[in-house]
Amino acid sequence: MMIIKIDNVYKSYNKNLVIKGISIDIEKGERIVILGPSGCGKTTLLRMIAGFIHPDKGKLIIDGRIVADNGKCIIEPENRHVGMVFQDLALWPHMSSYKNLEFGLKAKNIPKMERRKRIDEIFEKVQMDRFKNVHPGELSGGQQQRIALARALVMRPTILLMDEPLSSLDTDLSLILRKEILKLQEEFAITLIYVTHDREEAFSLATRIVVMDSGMIQKTGTVKEISEYIYNASHK
């Protein structure tokens, strides 16, 4: 079942075309990794799915609903059932971990008891029960990453977007958190769209990889297909 359709999408910044006619269909429950160098348009594509920006041309459909069409935002970000973990994590430093998670639930008018139940449940899932009242600045990089992931998951999205979330972590911690992401994605039955420039990270997380460069899709395929594609391209 298709959950996202990106149909011939274009996006420019200050007359600089950064997304050039991208089309892709994403099935429910897939783990899509968008792989490519810095500046190739990966984050721009993610932000369009989230609804923070909209395409100049083309159409975006999420879960059967047109959310953006030819320069118009049809459905606002808060109504797309999409969660996002940013590269810089974007945790509010003046709020405790608990308050960081509660903020979005309050904005959705979730009752207090339900908020508490959801937050307690997700803190346990990401193994951060002991840090509910701790501020982000007092946490390690890996702990902050878990809180950012919990904040996205507590909203119960159907789609989770992750923009190079592990890029600032050391290799050992990155490996641990990759396993956690896979476990949580399966447990919550979420469609995952993950952006990275790191091939090893892409190969370890994806069911399908989208290779991007210069605002265009160069190749889409399984881990095996993309591994062969990269190998052949590097030996031409």
PDB file of N, CA and C in Angstrom, residues 95-193:
ATOM      1  N   MET A  95      13.686  23.477  28.613  1.00  0.00           N
ATOM      2  CA  MET A  95      12.671  22.526  29.064  1.00  0.00           C
ATOM      3  C   MET A  95      13.321  21.206  29.467  1.00  0.00           C
ATOM      4  N   SER A  96      12.734  20.541  30.445  1.00  0.00           N
ATOM      5  CA  SER A  96      13.174  19.192  30.803  1.00  0.00           C
ATOM      6  C   SER A  96      12.854  18.236  29.648  1.00  0.00           C
ATOM      7  N   SER A  97      13.419  17.040  29.700  1.00  0.00           N
ATOM      8  CA  SER A  97      13.118  16.031  28.688  1.00  0.00           C
ATOM      9  C   SER A  97      11.614  15.771  28.620  1.00  0.00           C
ATOM     10  N   TYR A  98      10.986  15.666  29.791  1.00  0.00           N
ATOM     11  CA  TYR A  98       9.545  15.423  29.869  1.00  0.00           C
ATOM     12  C   TYR A  98       8.770  16.548  29.167  1.00  0.00           C
ATOM     13  N   LYS A  99       9.141  17.781  29.464  1.00  0.00           N
ATOM     14  CA  LYS A  99       8.435  18.929  28.879  1.00  0.00           C
ATOM     15  C   LYS A  99       8.652  19.005  27.371  1.00  0.00           C
ATOM     16  N   ASN A 100       9.849  18.590  26.912  1.00  0.00           N
ATOM     17  CA  ASN A 100      10.099  18.553  25.471  1.00  0.00           C
ATOM     18  C   ASN A 100       9.101  17.640  24.775  1.00  0.00           C
ATOM     19  N   LEU A 101       8.813  16.497  25.395  1.00  0.00           N
ATOM     20  CA  LEU A 101       7.863  15.551  24.813  1.00  0.00           C
ATOM     21  C   LEU A 101       6.424  16.035  24.960  1.00  0.00           C
ATOM     22  N   GLU A 102       6.149  16.702  26.079  1.00  0.00           N
ATOM     23  CA  GLU A 102       4.775  17.105  26.377  1.00  0.00           C
ATOM     24  C   GLU A 102       4.305  18.257  25.500  1.00  0.00           C
ATOM     25  N   PHE A 103       5.224  19.069  25.036  1.00  0.00           N
ATOM     26  CA  PHE A 103       4.874  20.291  24.303  1.00  0.00           C
ATOM     27  C   PHE A 103       3.946  20.010  23.114  1.00  0.00           C
ATOM     28  N   GLY A 104       4.348  19.059  22.259  1.00  0.00           N
ATOM     29  CA  GLY A 104       3.536  18.755  21.079  1.00  0.00           C
ATOM     30  C   GLY A 104       2.190  18.155  21.424  1.00  0.00           C
ATOM     31  N   LEU A 105       2.162  17.337  22.489  1.00  0.00           N
ATOM     32  CA  LEU A 105       0.898  16.726  22.922  1.00  0.00           C
ATOM     33  C   LEU A 105      -0.068  17.786  23.446  1.00  0.00           C
ATOM     34  N   LYS A 106       0.476  18.770  24.172  1.00  0.00           N
ATOM     35  CA  LYS A 106      -0.367  19.880  24.656  1.00  0.00           C
ATOM     36  C   LYS A 106      -0.953  20.656  23.488  1.00  0.00           C
ATOM     37  N   ALA A 107      -0.116  20.884  22.472  1.00  0.00           N
ATOM     38  CA  ALA A 107      -0.573  21.638  21.299  1.00  0.00           C
ATOM     39  C   ALA A 107      -1.711  20.905  20.586  1.00  0.00           C
ATOM     40  N   LYS A 108      -1.740  19.585  20.712  1.00  0.00           N
ATOM     41  CA  LYS A 108      -2.801  18.772  20.108  1.00  0.00           C
ATOM     42  C   LYS A 108      -3.990  18.587  21.053  1.00  0.00           C
ATOM     43  N   ASN A 109      -3.927  19.249  22.223  1.00  0.00           N
ATOM     44  CA  ASN A 109      -5.001  19.169  23.229  1.00  0.00           C
ATOM     45  C   ASN A 109      -5.243  17.751  23.743  1.00  0.00           C
ATOM     46  N   ILE A 110      -4.151  16.985  23.840  1.00  0.00           N
ATOM     47  CA  ILE A 110      -4.253  15.650  24.429  1.00  0.00           C
ATOM     48  C   ILE A 110      -4.448  15.811  25.942  1.00  0.00           C
ATOM     49  N   PRO A 111      -5.424  15.153  26.557  1.00  0.00           N
ATOM     50  CA  PRO A 111      -5.667  15.287  27.998  1.00  0.00           C
ATOM     51  C   PRO A 111      -4.433  14.903  28.830  1.00  0.00           C
ATOM     52  N   LYS A 112      -4.331  15.483  30.014  1.00  0.00           N
ATOM     53  CA  LYS A 112      -3.143  15.328  30.857  1.00  0.00           C
ATOM     54  C   LYS A 112      -2.815  13.872  31.156  1.00  0.00           C
ATOM     55  N   MET A 113      -3.792  13.068  31.526  1.00  0.00           N
ATOM     56  CA  MET A 113      -3.539  11.673  31.874  1.00  0.00           C
ATOM     57  C   MET A 113      -3.046  10.880  30.660  1.00  0.00           C
ATOM     58  N   GLU A 114      -3.616  11.173  29.517  1.00  0.00           N
ATOM     59  CA  GLU A 114      -3.184  10.509  28.285  1.00  0.00           C
ATOM     60  C   GLU A 114      -1.762  10.944  27.919  1.00  0.00           C
ATOM     61  N   ARG A 115      -1.461  12.244  28.123  1.00  0.00           N
ATOM     62  CA  ARG A 115      -0.099  12.731  27.866  1.00  0.00           C
ATOM     63  C   ARG A 115       0.906  11.964  28.722  1.00  0.00           C
ATOM     64  N   ARG A 116       0.587  11.849  30.006  1.00  0.00           N
ATOM     65  CA  ARG A 116       1.500  11.176  30.936  1.00  0.00           C
ATOM     66  C   ARG A 116       1.702   9.715  30.541  1.00  0.00           C
ATOM     67  N   LYS A 117       0.619   9.057  30.167  1.00  0.00           N
ATOM     68  CA  LYS A 117       0.697   7.641  29.774  1.00  0.00           C
ATOM     69  C   LYS A 117       1.598   7.466  28.552  1.00  0.00           C
ATOM     70  N   ARG A 118       1.381   8.302  27.549  1.00  0.00           N
ATOM     71  CA  ARG A 118       2.178   8.208  26.320  1.00  0.00           C
ATOM     72  C   ARG A 118       3.654   8.492  26.593  1.00  0.00           C
ATOM     73  N   ILE A 119       3.911   9.533  27.382  1.00  0.00           N
ATOM     74  CA  ILE A 119       5.302   9.928  27.655  1.00  0.00           C
ATOM     75  C   ILE A 119       6.024   8.859  28.462  1.00  0.00           C
ATOM     76  N   ASP A 120       5.364   8.342  29.479  1.00  0.00           N
ATOM     77  CA  ASP A 120       5.982   7.279  30.288  1.00  0.00           C
ATOM     78  C   ASP A 120       6.303   6.066  29.414  1.00  0.00           C
ATOM     79  N   GLU A 121       5.393   5.727  28.539  1.00  0.00           N
ATOM     80  CA  GLU A 121       5.567   4.566  27.667  1.00  0.00           C
ATOM     81  C   GLU A 121       6.755   4.747  26.736  1.00  0.00           C
ATOM     82  N   ILE A 122       6.866   5.929  26.138  1.00  0.00           N
ATOM     83  CA  ILE A 122       7.930   6.147  25.158  1.00  0.00           C
ATOM     84  C   ILE A 122       9.287   6.312  25.838  1.00  0.00           C
ATOM     85  N   PHE A 123       9.325   6.906  27.042  1.00  0.00           N
ATOM     86  CA  PHE A 123      10.593   6.984  27.771  1.00  0.00           C
ATOM     87  C   PHE A 123      11.132   5.584  28.057  1.00  0.00           C
ATOM     88  N   GLU A 124      10.240   4.673  28.382  1.00  0.00           N
ATOM     89  CA  GLU A 124      10.660   3.294  28.634  1.00  0.00           C
ATOM     90  C   GLU A 124      11.191   2.657  27.350  1.00  0.00           C
ATOM     91  N   LYS A 125      10.507   2.913  26.225  1.00  0.00           N
ATOM     92  CA  LYS A 125      10.917   2.334  24.946  1.00  0.00           C
ATOM     93  C   LYS A 125      12.325   2.776  24.536  1.00  0.00           C
ATOM     94  N   VAL A 126      12.660   4.043  24.798  1.00  0.00           N
ATOM     95  CA  VAL A 126      13.984   4.545  24.401  1.00  0.00           C
ATOM     96  C   VAL A 126      14.995   4.474  25.547  1.00  0.00           C
ATOM     97  N   GLN A 127      14.602   3.803  26.630  1.00  0.00           N
ATOM     98  CA  GLN A 127      15.478   3.549  27.782  1.00  0.00           C
ATOM     99  C   GLN A 127      16.006   4.848  28.413  1.00  0.00           C
ATOM    100  N   MET A 128      15.080   5.800  28.603  1.00  0.00           N
ATOM    101  CA  MET A 128      15.464   7.086  29.185  1.00  0.00           C
ATOM    102  C   MET A 128      14.589   7.442  30.387  1.00  0.00           C
ATOM    103  N   ASP A 129      14.028   6.419  31.051  1.00  0.00           N
ATOM    104  CA  ASP A 129      13.128   6.642  32.191  1.00  0.00           C
ATOM    105  C   ASP A 129      13.738   7.556  33.257  1.00  0.00           C
ATOM    106  N   ARG A 130      15.038   7.392  33.497  1.00  0.00           N
ATOM    107  CA  ARG A 130      15.696   8.100  34.609  1.00  0.00           C
ATOM    108  C   ARG A 130      15.991   9.564  34.292  1.00  0.00           C
ATOM    109  N   PHE A 131      15.702   9.977  33.057  1.00  0.00           N
ATOM    110  CA  PHE A 131      16.125  11.312  32.635  1.00  0.00           C
ATOM    111  C   PHE A 131      14.958  12.240  32.294  1.00  0.00           C
ATOM    112  N   LYS A 132      13.772  11.923  32.798  1.00  0.00           N
ATOM    113  CA  LYS A 132      12.582  12.717  32.471  1.00  0.00           C
ATOM    114  C   LYS A 132      12.716  14.177  32.884  1.00  0.00           C
ATOM    115  N   ASN A 133      13.329  14.407  34.036  1.00  0.00           N
ATOM    116  CA  ASN A 133      13.399  15.771  34.579  1.00  0.00           C
ATOM    117  C   ASN A 133      14.734  16.452  34.303  1.00  0.00           C
ATOM    118  N   VAL A 134      15.533  15.833  33.445  1.00  0.00           N
ATOM    119  CA  VAL A 134      16.850  16.378  33.107  1.00  0.00           C
ATOM    120  C   VAL A 134      16.737  17.241  31.853  1.00  0.00           C
ATOM    121  N   HIS A 135      17.463  18.361  31.815  1.00  0.00           N
ATOM    122  CA  HIS A 135      17.457  19.244  30.649  1.00  0.00           C
ATOM    123  C   HIS A 135      18.434  18.718  29.588  1.00  0.00           C
ATOM    124  N   PRO A 136      18.172  18.996  28.311  1.00  0.00           N
ATOM    125  CA  PRO A 136      19.029  18.478  27.236  1.00  0.00           C
ATOM    126  C   PRO A 136      20.515  18.770  27.411  1.00  0.00           C
ATOM    127  N   GLY A 137      20.840  19.956  27.928  1.00  0.00           N
ATOM    128  CA  GLY A 137      22.247  20.334  28.095  1.00  0.00           C
ATOM    129  C   GLY A 137      22.995  19.459  29.081  1.00  0.00           C
ATOM    130  N   GLU A 138      22.274  18.732  29.911  1.00  0.00           N
ATOM    131  CA  GLU A 138      22.897  17.843  30.901  1.00  0.00           C
ATOM    132  C   GLU A 138      23.034  16.410  30.384  1.00  0.00           C
ATOM    133  N   LEU A 139      22.602  16.172  29.165  1.00  0.00           N
ATOM    134  CA  LEU A 139      22.615  14.833  28.584  1.00  0.00           C
ATOM    135  C   LEU A 139      23.763  14.673  27.599  1.00  0.00           C
ATOM    136  N   SER A 140      24.214  13.436  27.414  1.00  0.00           N
ATOM    137  CA  SER A 140      25.222  13.143  26.395  1.00  0.00           C
ATOM    138  C   SER A 140      24.578  13.229  25.001  1.00  0.00           C
ATOM    139  N   GLY A 141      25.414  13.186  23.966  1.00  0.00           N
ATOM    140  CA  GLY A 141      24.895  13.253  22.599  1.00  0.00           C
ATOM    141  C   GLY A 141      23.934  12.121  22.283  1.00  0.00           C
ATOM    142  N   GLY A 142      24.281  10.907  22.723  1.00  0.00           N
ATOM    143  CA  GLY A 142      23.412   9.764  22.479  1.00  0.00           C
ATOM    144  C   GLY A 142      22.091   9.863  23.220  1.00  0.00           C
ATOM    145  N   GLN A 143      22.153  10.385  24.455  1.00  0.00           N
ATOM    146  CA  GLN A 143      20.929  10.560  25.243  1.00  0.00           C
ATOM    147  C   GLN A 143      20.028  11.626  24.614  1.00  0.00           C
ATOM    148  N   GLN A 144      20.628  12.696  24.141  1.00  0.00           N
ATOM    149  CA  GLN A 144      19.854  13.733  23.455  1.00  0.00           C
ATOM    150  C   GLN A 144      19.171  13.160  22.211  1.00  0.00           C
ATOM    151  N   GLN A 145      19.895  12.287  21.502  1.00  0.00           N
ATOM    152  CA  GLN A 145      19.329  11.658  20.313  1.00  0.00           C
ATOM    153  C   GLN A 145      18.106  10.821  20.674  1.00  0.00           C
ATOM    154  N   ARG A 146      18.177  10.096  21.773  1.00  0.00           N
ATOM    155  CA  ARG A 146      17.044   9.276  22.212  1.00  0.00           C
ATOM    156  C   ARG A 146      15.843  10.147  22.578  1.00  0.00           C
ATOM    157  N   ILE A 147      16.098  11.288  23.198  1.00  0.00           N
ATOM    158  CA  ILE A 147      14.999  12.201  23.559  1.00  0.00           C
ATOM    159  C   ILE A 147      14.359  12.778  22.300  1.00  0.00           C
ATOM    160  N   ALA A 148      15.191  13.142  21.319  1.00  0.00           N
ATOM    161  CA  ALA A 148      14.654  13.678  20.060  1.00  0.00           C
ATOM    162  C   ALA A 148      13.801  12.629  19.349  1.00  0.00           C
ATOM    163  N   LEU A 149      14.251  11.380  19.384  1.00  0.00           N
ATOM    164  CA  LEU A 149      13.491  10.295  18.775  1.00  0.00           C
ATOM    165  C   LEU A 149      12.179  10.071  19.536  1.00  0.00           C
ATOM    166  N   ALA A 150      12.263  10.101  20.861  1.00  0.00           N
ATOM    167  CA  ALA A 150      11.061   9.934  21.693  1.00  0.00           C
ATOM    168  C   ALA A 150      10.054  11.048  21.432  1.00  0.00           C
ATOM    169  N   ARG A 151      10.551  12.276  21.269  1.00  0.00           N
ATOM    170  CA  ARG A 151       9.651  13.412  21.031  1.00  0.00           C
ATOM    171  C   ARG A 151       8.877  13.240  19.720  1.00  0.00           C
ATOM    172  N   ALA A 152       9.538  12.677  18.708  1.00  0.00           N
ATOM    173  CA  ALA A 152       8.843  12.425  17.441  1.00  0.00           C
ATOM    174  C   ALA A 152       7.846  11.274  17.591  1.00  0.00           C
ATOM    175  N   LEU A 153       8.246  10.204  18.269  1.00  0.00           N
ATOM    176  CA  LEU A 153       7.406   9.007  18.364  1.00  0.00           C
ATOM    177  C   LEU A 153       6.186   9.193  19.268  1.00  0.00           C
ATOM    178  N   VAL A 154       6.318  10.063  20.274  1.00  0.00           N
ATOM    179  CA  VAL A 154       5.210  10.241  21.212  1.00  0.00           C
ATOM    180  C   VAL A 154       3.968  10.819  20.532  1.00  0.00           C
ATOM    181  N   MET A 155       4.168  11.452  19.379  1.00  0.00           N
ATOM    182  CA  MET A 155       3.049  12.003  18.616  1.00  0.00           C
ATOM    183  C   MET A 155       2.341  10.943  17.763  1.00  0.00           C
ATOM    184  N   ARG A 156       2.885   9.734  17.790  1.00  0.00           N
ATOM    185  CA  ARG A 156       2.328   8.597  17.049  1.00  0.00           C
ATOM    186  C   ARG A 156       2.166   8.891  15.553  1.00  0.00           C
ATOM    187  N   PRO A 157       3.268   9.255  14.912  1.00  0.00           N
ATOM    188  CA  PRO A 157       3.201   9.520  13.467  1.00  0.00           C
ATOM    189  C   PRO A 157       3.093   8.228  12.676  1.00  0.00           C
ATOM    190  N   THR A 158       2.576   8.316  11.465  1.00  0.00           N
ATOM    191  CA  THR A 158       2.588   7.158  10.565  1.00  0.00           C
ATOM    192  C   THR A 158       3.874   7.142   9.749  1.00  0.00           C
ATOM    193  N   ILE A 159       4.518   8.316   9.648  1.00  0.00           N
ATOM    194  CA  ILE A 159       5.769   8.459   8.894  1.00  0.00           C
ATOM    195  C   ILE A 159       6.783   9.171   9.782  1.00  0.00           C
ATOM    196  N   LEU A 160       8.011   8.663   9.810  1.00  0.00           N
ATOM    197  CA  LEU A 160       9.080   9.290  10.584  1.00  0.00           C
ATOM    198  C   LEU A 160      10.196   9.705   9.639  1.00  0.00           C
ATOM    199  N   LEU A 161      10.551  10.979   9.668  1.00  0.00           N
ATOM    200  CA  LEU A 161      11.630  11.534   8.860  1.00  0.00           C
ATOM    201  C   LEU A 161      12.840  11.777   9.758  1.00  0.00           C
ATOM    202  N   MET A 162      14.019  11.358   9.313  1.00  0.00           N
ATOM    203  CA  MET A 162      15.235  11.538  10.100  1.00  0.00           C
ATOM    204  C   MET A 162      16.322  12.132   9.213  1.00  0.00           C
ATOM    205  N   ASP A 163      16.816  13.307   9.607  1.00  0.00           N
ATOM    206  CA  ASP A 163      17.778  14.051   8.792  1.00  0.00           C
ATOM    207  C   ASP A 163      19.182  13.955   9.402  1.00  0.00           C
ATOM    208  N   GLU A 164      19.976  12.994   8.939  1.00  0.00           N
ATOM    209  CA  GLU A 164      21.350  12.782   9.414  1.00  0.00           C
ATOM    210  C   GLU A 164      21.449  12.852  10.939  1.00  0.00           C
ATOM    211  N   PRO A 165      20.595  12.145  11.673  1.00  0.00           N
ATOM    212  CA  PRO A 165      20.541  12.333  13.122  1.00  0.00           C
ATOM    213  C   PRO A 165      21.747  11.796  13.882  1.00  0.00           C
ATOM    214  N   LEU A 166      22.521  10.910  13.265  1.00  0.00           N
ATOM    215  CA  LEU A 166      23.636  10.280  13.982  1.00  0.00           C
ATOM    216  C   LEU A 166      24.997  10.822  13.543  1.00  0.00           C
ATOM    217  N   SER A 167      24.996  11.858  12.723  1.00  0.00           N
ATOM    218  CA  SER A 167      26.243  12.321  12.103  1.00  0.00           C
ATOM    219  C   SER A 167      27.264  12.861  13.103  1.00  0.00           C
ATOM    220  N   SER A 168      26.813  13.325  14.266  1.00  0.00           N
ATOM    221  CA  SER A 168      27.747  13.911  15.237  1.00  0.00           C
ATOM    222  C   SER A 168      28.215  12.905  16.294  1.00  0.00           C
ATOM    223  N   LEU A 169      27.767  11.646  16.176  1.00  0.00           N
ATOM    224  CA  LEU A 169      28.082  10.641  17.187  1.00  0.00           C
ATOM    225  C   LEU A 169      29.260   9.779  16.752  1.00  0.00           C
ATOM    226  N   ASP A 170      29.970   9.201  17.737  1.00  0.00           N
ATOM    227  CA  ASP A 170      31.076   8.310  17.386  1.00  0.00           C
ATOM    228  C   ASP A 170      30.524   6.997  16.825  1.00  0.00           C
ATOM    229  N   THR A 171      31.397   6.222  16.194  1.00  0.00           N
ATOM    230  CA  THR A 171      30.974   5.034  15.453  1.00  0.00           C
ATOM    231  C   THR A 171      30.248   4.019  16.329  1.00  0.00           C
ATOM    232  N   ASP A 172      30.774   3.729  17.507  1.00  0.00           N
ATOM    233  CA  ASP A 172      30.168   2.719  18.381  1.00  0.00           C
ATOM    234  C   ASP A 172      28.751   3.106  18.792  1.00  0.00           C
ATOM    235  N   LEU A 173      28.585   4.383  19.176  1.00  0.00           N
ATOM    236  CA  LEU A 173      27.260   4.849  19.595  1.00  0.00           C
ATOM    237  C   LEU A 173      26.303   4.878  18.414  1.00  0.00           C
ATOM    238  N   SER A 174      26.818   5.258  17.248  1.00  0.00           N
ATOM    239  CA  SER A 174      25.993   5.275  16.043  1.00  0.00           C
ATOM    240  C   SER A 174      25.461   3.877  15.731  1.00  0.00           C
ATOM    241  N   LEU A 175      26.304   2.861  15.879  1.00  0.00           N
ATOM    242  CA  LEU A 175      25.880   1.480  15.626  1.00  0.00           C
ATOM    243  C   LEU A 175      24.771   1.051  16.583  1.00  0.00           C
ATOM    244  N   ILE A 176      24.912   1.418  17.857  1.00  0.00           N
ATOM    245  CA  ILE A 176      23.906   1.078  18.868  1.00  0.00           C
ATOM    246  C   ILE A 176      22.568   1.725  18.526  1.00  0.00           C
ATOM    247  N   LEU A 177      22.617   3.005  18.158  1.00  0.00           N
ATOM    248  CA  LEU A 177      21.375   3.728  17.890  1.00  0.00           C
ATOM    249  C   LEU A 177      20.720   3.293  16.578  1.00  0.00           C
ATOM    250  N   ARG A 178      21.516   2.859  15.614  1.00  0.00           N
ATOM    251  CA  ARG A 178      20.926   2.309  14.385  1.00  0.00           C
ATOM    252  C   ARG A 178      20.049   1.103  14.724  1.00  0.00           C
ATOM    253  N   LYS A 179      20.563   0.229  15.586  1.00  0.00           N
ATOM    254  CA  LYS A 179      19.798  -0.948  16.003  1.00  0.00           C
ATOM    255  C   LYS A 179      18.525  -0.535  16.735  1.00  0.00           C
ATOM    256  N   GLU A 180      18.614   0.510  17.561  1.00  0.00           N
ATOM    257  CA  GLU A 180      17.442   1.004  18.282  1.00  0.00           C
ATOM    258  C   GLU A 180      16.397   1.559  17.313  1.00  0.00           C
ATOM    259  N   ILE A 181      16.860   2.282  16.297  1.00  0.00           N
ATOM    260  CA  ILE A 181      15.943   2.857  15.302  1.00  0.00           C
ATOM    261  C   ILE A 181      15.208   1.745  14.560  1.00  0.00           C
ATOM    262  N   LEU A 182      15.943   0.704  14.162  1.00  0.00           N
ATOM    263  CA  LEU A 182      15.324  -0.428  13.465  1.00  0.00           C
ATOM    264  C   LEU A 182      14.277  -1.114  14.342  1.00  0.00           C
ATOM    265  N   LYS A 183      14.624  -1.302  15.611  1.00  0.00           N
ATOM    266  CA  LYS A 183      13.714  -1.956  16.554  1.00  0.00           C
ATOM    267  C   LYS A 183      12.434  -1.140  16.737  1.00  0.00           C
ATOM    268  N   LEU A 184      12.588   0.171  16.937  1.00  0.00           N
ATOM    269  CA  LEU A 184      11.430   1.031  17.174  1.00  0.00           C
ATOM    270  C   LEU A 184      10.575   1.173  15.925  1.00  0.00           C
ATOM    271  N   GLN A 185      11.227   1.249  14.763  1.00  0.00           N
ATOM    272  CA  GLN A 185      10.482   1.363  13.509  1.00  0.00           C
ATOM    273  C   GLN A 185       9.586   0.144  13.302  1.00  0.00           C
ATOM    274  N   GLU A 186      10.127  -1.025  13.607  1.00  0.00           N
ATOM    275  CA  GLU A 186       9.352  -2.254  13.461  1.00  0.00           C
ATOM    276  C   GLU A 186       8.241  -2.335  14.506  1.00  0.00           C
ATOM    277  N   GLU A 187       8.577  -1.966  15.741  1.00  0.00           N
ATOM    278  CA  GLU A 187       7.612  -2.054  16.837  1.00  0.00           C
ATOM    279  C   GLU A 187       6.413  -1.132  16.622  1.00  0.00           C
ATOM    280  N   PHE A 188       6.683   0.091  16.122  1.00  0.00           N
ATOM    281  CA  PHE A 188       5.619   1.070  15.924  1.00  0.00           C
ATOM    282  C   PHE A 188       5.016   1.016  14.519  1.00  0.00           C
ATOM    283  N   ALA A 189       5.559   0.125  13.666  1.00  0.00           N
ATOM    284  CA  ALA A 189       5.055  -0.045  12.284  1.00  0.00           C
ATOM    285  C   ALA A 189       5.017   1.282  11.523  1.00  0.00           C
ATOM    286  N   ILE A 190       6.109   2.025  11.623  1.00  0.00           N
ATOM    287  CA  ILE A 190       6.216   3.348  11.010  1.00  0.00           C
ATOM    288  C   ILE A 190       6.963   3.256   9.684  1.00  0.00           C
ATOM    289  N   THR A 191       6.556   4.066   8.727  1.00  0.00           N
ATOM    290  CA  THR A 191       7.324   4.239   7.496  1.00  0.00           C
ATOM    291  C   THR A 191       8.476   5.194   7.800  1.00  0.00           C
ATOM    292  N   LEU A 192       9.708   4.764   7.522  1.00  0.00           N
ATOM    293  CA  LEU A 192      10.891   5.555   7.858  1.00  0.00           C
ATOM    294  C   LEU A 192      11.536   6.108   6.590  1.00  0.00           C
ATOM    295  N   ILE A 193      11.795   7.413   6.600  1.00  0.00           N
ATOM    296  CA  ILE A 193      12.570   8.045   5.526  1.00  0.00           C
ATOM    297  C   ILE A 193      13.776   8.712   6.190  1.00  0.00           C
TER     298      ILE A 193
END
